[in-house]
Amino acid sequence: MITEKQTIHPLLKPYISVAEGIAKTFGDFCEVVLHDLTDYSSSIIAIFNGHVTGRKVGSPITNLGLEIIKKGLNGEDNLINYSNTSHLQKPIKSSSMIIRDEAGNIIGCLCINIDTAYLRVANSIIENLISIEPANQKQEEFSPSINDLQEQLINEAIDKIGKPISLMDKVEREKFISYLDDKGLFLIKGAVQTVADLLKISKYTMYNYLDKAAKEVD
């Protein structure tokens, strides 16, 4: 499937044919996705064999996609050979590679998702192909919309703290915000205001929390 968008970053255009070539080489069980990271709400500009994860052109970035971008901002470009699960609960082997422009800015991401359900019944010759390091296991949620993705990440953070937002003290709120920052939530436009409203604090106070979290990382 070729992008339906009228304009995409010129540096991303060559990757469309690359993505198509990879998908055709490995067959129907190999999904290849190209993301334009200027718009998280409809980041997929090209996808081949989209039946693997049930997505299409115009689908949003995933929770793990945001986390990969966040790591990319810290200089970590690739996440290779991690385990995943499709919308049909089939095992997937995935790799995601950040794409940068000449100035080093993140502009896109090329992702490969291989449905290993068929490969797992093959003989030992392909064991090395489908092997996954336990330390690289990730759970990726294929959210239908960017709002669903935000809600999912916020609920994860609440579960992590172990109590409702209304009962969190200052230290717990800091941990709550820091968790969401690590997951890349605040890369989404409007997310800072959304979380500020949930915490019943000002946007200015939110940025103070984020500045403090950034300094602790440094």
mmCIF file of C-alpha atoms in Angstrom:
data_model
loop_
_atom_site.group_PDB
_atom_site.id
_atom_site.type_symbol
_atom_site.label_atom_id
_atom_site.label_comp_id
_atom_site.label_asym_id
_atom_site.label_seq_id
_atom_site.Cartn_x
_atom_site.Cartn_y
_atom_site.Cartn_z
ATOM 1 C CA MET A 1 0.000 0.000 0.000
ATOM 2 C CA ILE A 2 1.437 3.362 -1.010
ATOM 3 C CA THR A 3 0.964 6.471 1.093
ATOM 4 C CA GLU A 4 -2.272 8.401 0.649
ATOM 5 C CA LYS A 5 -0.741 11.634 1.927
ATOM 6 C CA GLN A 6 -0.112 14.398 -0.571
ATOM 7 C CA THR A 7 3.216 15.450 0.907
ATOM 8 C CA ILE A 8 5.825 13.591 2.907
ATOM 9 C CA HIS A 9 9.371 14.438 3.874
ATOM 10 C CA PRO A 10 11.552 13.983 0.759
ATOM 11 C CA LEU A 11 14.072 11.924 2.744
ATOM 12 C CA LEU A 12 11.348 9.400 3.578
ATOM 13 C CA LYS A 13 10.220 8.787 -0.011
ATOM 14 C CA PRO A 14 13.050 6.340 -0.900
ATOM 15 C CA TYR A 15 12.140 4.214 2.117
ATOM 16 C CA ILE A 16 8.735 3.402 0.598
ATOM 17 C CA SER A 17 10.323 1.243 -2.100
ATOM 18 C CA VAL A 18 12.722 -0.209 0.488
ATOM 19 C CA ALA A 19 9.770 -1.185 2.684
ATOM 20 C CA GLU A 20 7.945 -2.722 -0.271
ATOM 21 C CA GLY A 21 11.042 -4.668 -1.293
ATOM 22 C CA ILE A 22 11.536 -6.123 2.179
ATOM 23 C CA ALA A 23 7.866 -7.121 2.425
ATOM 24 C CA LYS A 24 7.868 -8.812 -0.983
ATOM 25 C CA THR A 25 11.147 -10.590 -0.247
ATOM 26 C CA PHE A 26 9.950 -12.189 2.990
ATOM 27 C CA GLY A 27 6.321 -12.709 1.978
ATOM 28 C CA ASP A 28 2.858 -12.263 3.476
ATOM 29 C CA PHE A 29 3.963 -12.938 7.055
ATOM 30 C CA CYS A 30 6.339 -9.933 7.025
ATOM 31 C CA GLU A 31 4.786 -6.517 7.650
ATOM 32 C CA VAL A 32 6.886 -3.425 6.912
ATOM 33 C CA VAL A 33 5.742 -0.016 8.152
ATOM 34 C CA LEU A 34 7.061 3.469 7.398
ATOM 35 C CA HIS A 35 6.188 6.204 9.894
ATOM 36 C CA ASP A 36 6.342 9.959 9.278
ATOM 37 C CA LEU A 37 7.002 11.259 12.788
ATOM 38 C CA THR A 38 5.766 14.787 12.125
ATOM 39 C CA ASP A 39 2.235 13.600 12.984
ATOM 40 C CA TYR A 40 1.839 10.930 15.670
ATOM 41 C CA SER A 41 -1.950 10.731 15.223
ATOM 42 C CA SER A 42 -1.614 9.380 11.660
ATOM 43 C CA SER A 43 2.056 8.487 11.421
ATOM 44 C CA ILE A 44 1.818 5.503 9.057
ATOM 45 C CA ILE A 45 2.456 6.753 5.509
ATOM 46 C CA ALA A 46 3.185 3.363 3.937
ATOM 47 C CA ILE A 47 2.481 -0.184 5.079
ATOM 48 C CA PHE A 48 2.858 -3.535 3.345
ATOM 49 C CA ASN A 49 1.171 -6.735 4.577
ATOM 50 C CA GLY A 50 -0.749 -4.678 7.130
ATOM 51 C CA HIS A 51 -2.898 -7.709 7.979
ATOM 52 C CA VAL A 52 -0.119 -8.816 10.353
ATOM 53 C CA THR A 53 -1.048 -6.111 12.906
ATOM 54 C CA GLY A 54 -4.364 -4.985 11.403
ATOM 55 C CA ARG A 55 -3.208 -1.460 10.596
ATOM 56 C CA LYS A 56 -3.363 0.748 7.510
ATOM 57 C CA VAL A 57 -2.104 4.058 6.114
ATOM 58 C CA GLY A 58 -3.170 6.820 8.517
ATOM 59 C CA SER A 59 -3.023 4.653 11.655
ATOM 60 C CA PRO A 60 -1.339 6.300 14.682
ATOM 61 C CA ILE A 61 1.985 5.663 16.361
ATOM 62 C CA THR A 62 1.991 2.945 19.051
ATOM 63 C CA ASN A 63 3.013 3.136 22.702
ATOM 64 C CA LEU A 64 6.272 1.363 21.934
ATOM 65 C CA GLY A 65 6.790 3.679 18.974
ATOM 66 C CA LEU A 66 6.729 6.660 21.332
ATOM 67 C CA GLU A 67 9.186 4.924 23.648
ATOM 68 C CA ILE A 68 11.545 4.249 20.722
ATOM 69 C CA ILE A 69 11.363 7.915 19.671
ATOM 70 C CA LYS A 70 12.104 8.966 23.242
ATOM 71 C CA LYS A 71 15.168 6.726 23.271
ATOM 72 C CA GLY A 72 16.108 8.124 19.865
ATOM 73 C CA LEU A 73 16.138 11.625 21.324
ATOM 74 C CA ASN A 74 18.746 10.297 23.746
ATOM 75 C CA GLY A 75 20.863 8.871 20.919
ATOM 76 C CA GLU A 76 19.551 5.276 20.782
ATOM 77 C CA ASP A 77 18.438 4.727 17.186
ATOM 78 C CA ASN A 78 17.469 1.074 16.838
ATOM 79 C CA LEU A 79 15.495 -1.572 18.713
ATOM 80 C CA ILE A 80 16.244 -4.892 17.036
ATOM 81 C CA ASN A 81 14.673 -8.355 17.373
ATOM 82 C CA TYR A 82 12.177 -7.819 20.198
ATOM 83 C CA SER A 83 9.163 -10.027 20.795
ATOM 84 C CA ASN A 84 5.673 -8.682 20.298
ATOM 85 C CA THR A 85 2.066 -9.867 19.915
ATOM 86 C CA SER A 86 -0.352 -9.048 17.082
ATOM 87 C CA HIS A 87 -3.992 -7.977 17.422
ATOM 88 C CA LEU A 88 -4.839 -11.651 16.805
ATOM 89 C CA GLN A 89 -2.495 -12.710 19.635
ATOM 90 C CA LYS A 90 0.016 -14.220 17.224
ATOM 91 C CA PRO A 91 3.719 -14.074 18.128
ATOM 92 C CA ILE A 92 5.654 -11.387 16.265
ATOM 93 C CA LYS A 93 9.354 -10.687 15.925
ATOM 94 C CA SER A 94 9.933 -6.953 15.447
ATOM 95 C CA SER A 95 12.665 -4.443 14.677
ATOM 96 C CA SER A 96 12.361 -0.644 14.580
ATOM 97 C CA MET A 97 14.910 1.742 13.064
ATOM 98 C CA ILE A 98 14.907 5.517 13.535
ATOM 99 C CA ILE A 99 15.388 7.687 10.416
ATOM 100 C CA ARG A 100 17.090 11.075 10.787
ATOM 101 C CA ASP A 101 17.622 14.059 8.487
ATOM 102 C CA GLU A 102 20.965 15.684 7.681
ATOM 103 C CA ALA A 103 20.829 17.696 10.907
ATOM 104 C CA GLY A 104 20.258 14.605 13.034
ATOM 105 C CA ASN A 105 16.575 15.320 13.685
ATOM 106 C CA ILE A 106 14.233 12.330 13.937
ATOM 107 C CA ILE A 107 11.854 12.370 10.949
ATOM 108 C CA GLY A 108 10.691 8.804 10.583
ATOM 109 C CA CYS A 109 10.849 5.186 11.627
ATOM 110 C CA LEU A 110 11.005 1.957 9.616
ATOM 111 C CA CYS A 111 9.482 -1.039 11.403
ATOM 112 C CA ILE A 112 9.513 -4.714 10.462
ATOM 113 C CA ASN A 113 7.024 -7.109 12.073
ATOM 114 C CA ILE A 114 7.324 -10.814 11.249
ATOM 115 C CA ASP A 115 4.470 -13.177 12.137
ATOM 116 C CA THR A 116 6.468 -16.132 13.463
ATOM 117 C CA ALA A 117 3.483 -18.454 13.919
ATOM 118 C CA TYR A 118 4.370 -20.220 10.665
ATOM 119 C CA LEU A 119 8.103 -20.139 11.235
ATOM 120 C CA ARG A 120 7.773 -21.783 14.641
ATOM 121 C CA VAL A 121 6.657 -25.046 13.035
ATOM 122 C CA ALA A 122 9.714 -25.152 10.780
ATOM 123 C CA ASN A 123 12.807 -27.213 11.524
ATOM 124 C CA SER A 124 15.899 -26.263 13.509
ATOM 125 C CA ILE A 125 17.542 -24.607 10.484
ATOM 126 C CA ILE A 126 15.489 -21.458 11.068
ATOM 127 C CA GLU A 127 15.733 -21.456 14.880
ATOM 128 C CA ASN A 128 18.348 -18.725 14.731
ATOM 129 C CA LEU A 129 16.062 -16.587 12.581
ATOM 130 C CA ILE A 130 13.222 -16.553 15.108
ATOM 131 C CA SER A 131 15.258 -16.537 18.336
ATOM 132 C CA ILE A 132 14.547 -13.653 20.735
ATOM 133 C CA GLU A 133 16.583 -12.441 23.687
ATOM 134 C CA PRO A 134 14.425 -12.414 26.870
ATOM 135 C CA ALA A 135 15.782 -9.001 27.831
ATOM 136 C CA ASN A 136 14.348 -7.536 24.610
ATOM 137 C CA GLN A 137 10.732 -8.572 25.205
ATOM 138 C CA LYS A 138 8.301 -5.686 24.769
ATOM 139 C CA GLN A 139 4.522 -5.354 24.707
ATOM 140 C CA GLU A 140 3.269 -3.057 21.956
ATOM 141 C CA GLU A 141 -0.326 -1.829 21.906
ATOM 142 C CA PHE A 142 -1.810 -1.130 18.463
ATOM 143 C CA SER A 143 -4.206 1.627 19.546
ATOM 144 C CA PRO A 144 -6.943 2.683 17.101
ATOM 145 C CA SER A 145 -6.452 6.386 17.887
ATOM 146 C CA ILE A 146 -3.946 8.724 19.512
ATOM 147 C CA ASN A 147 -6.455 9.455 22.307
ATOM 148 C CA ASP A 148 -6.722 5.742 23.106
ATOM 149 C CA LEU A 149 -2.933 5.574 23.245
ATOM 150 C CA GLN A 150 -2.786 8.491 25.702
ATOM 151 C CA GLU A 151 -5.449 6.890 27.907
ATOM 152 C CA GLN A 152 -3.629 3.561 27.885
ATOM 153 C CA LEU A 153 -0.298 5.123 28.940
ATOM 154 C CA ILE A 154 -1.963 7.172 31.687
ATOM 155 C CA ASN A 155 -3.692 4.052 33.053
ATOM 156 C CA GLU A 156 -0.356 2.204 32.996
ATOM 157 C CA ALA A 157 1.203 5.016 35.041
ATOM 158 C CA ILE A 158 -1.654 4.926 37.563
ATOM 159 C CA ASP A 159 -1.213 1.152 37.936
ATOM 160 C CA LYS A 160 2.526 1.680 38.378
ATOM 161 C CA ILE A 161 1.953 4.086 41.285
ATOM 162 C CA GLY A 162 -0.745 1.854 42.737
ATOM 163 C CA LYS A 163 -3.344 4.433 43.680
ATOM 164 C CA PRO A 164 -5.778 6.884 42.035
ATOM 165 C CA ILE A 165 -4.474 10.297 40.972
ATOM 166 C CA SER A 166 -6.611 12.019 43.624
ATOM 167 C CA LEU A 167 -4.740 10.151 46.397
ATOM 168 C CA MET A 168 -1.195 10.668 45.092
ATOM 169 C CA ASP A 169 1.158 12.799 47.168
ATOM 170 C CA LYS A 170 3.794 15.091 45.654
ATOM 171 C CA VAL A 171 6.485 12.400 45.388
ATOM 172 C CA GLU A 172 4.048 9.969 43.761
ATOM 173 C CA ARG A 173 2.927 12.638 41.309
ATOM 174 C CA GLU A 174 6.547 13.220 40.355
ATOM 175 C CA LYS A 175 6.975 9.477 39.746
ATOM 176 C CA PHE A 176 3.708 9.431 37.781
ATOM 177 C CA ILE A 177 4.874 12.243 35.482
ATOM 178 C CA SER A 178 8.384 10.799 35.187
ATOM 179 C CA TYR A 179 6.951 7.423 34.095
ATOM 180 C CA LEU A 180 4.829 9.063 31.402
ATOM 181 C CA ASP A 181 7.812 11.115 30.247
ATOM 182 C CA ASP A 182 9.961 7.979 29.940
ATOM 183 C CA LYS A 183 7.222 6.339 27.865
ATOM 184 C CA GLY A 184 7.219 9.310 25.478
ATOM 185 C CA LEU A 185 3.656 10.483 26.223
ATOM 186 C CA PHE A 186 4.617 14.157 26.200
ATOM 187 C CA LEU A 187 5.823 13.893 22.614
ATOM 188 C CA ILE A 188 2.118 13.943 21.711
ATOM 189 C CA LYS A 189 0.687 17.407 21.139
ATOM 190 C CA GLY A 190 -1.611 18.441 23.994
ATOM 191 C CA ALA A 191 -0.530 15.630 26.325
ATOM 192 C CA VAL A 192 1.081 18.012 28.833
ATOM 193 C CA GLN A 193 -2.204 19.897 29.220
ATOM 194 C CA THR A 194 -4.169 16.631 29.441
ATOM 195 C CA VAL A 195 -2.055 15.351 32.335
ATOM 196 C CA ALA A 196 -2.040 18.781 34.006
ATOM 197 C CA ASP A 197 -5.849 18.751 33.963
ATOM 198 C CA LEU A 198 -5.923 15.244 35.475
ATOM 199 C CA LEU A 199 -3.573 16.330 38.263
ATOM 200 C CA LYS A 200 -5.477 19.610 38.694
ATOM 201 C CA ILE A 201 -2.299 21.647 38.312
ATOM 202 C CA SER A 202 -1.199 24.352 35.906
ATOM 203 C CA LYS A 203 0.721 23.701 32.719
ATOM 204 C CA TYR A 204 3.568 25.750 34.260
ATOM 205 C CA THR A 205 3.730 23.377 37.244
ATOM 206 C CA MET A 206 3.760 20.420 34.852
ATOM 207 C CA TYR A 207 6.815 21.795 33.076
ATOM 208 C CA ASN A 208 8.527 22.255 36.455
ATOM 209 C CA TYR A 209 7.928 18.565 37.171
ATOM 210 C CA LEU A 210 9.318 17.634 33.751
ATOM 211 C CA ASP A 211 12.383 19.850 34.198
ATOM 212 C CA LYS A 212 13.059 18.196 37.547
ATOM 213 C CA ALA A 213 12.716 14.720 36.007
ATOM 214 C CA ALA A 214 15.119 15.658 33.205
ATOM 215 C CA LYS A 215 17.720 16.928 35.679
ATOM 216 C CA GLU A 216 17.495 13.698 37.689
ATOM 217 C CA VAL A 217 18.201 11.707 34.509
ATOM 218 C CA ASP A 218 21.198 13.909 33.694
#
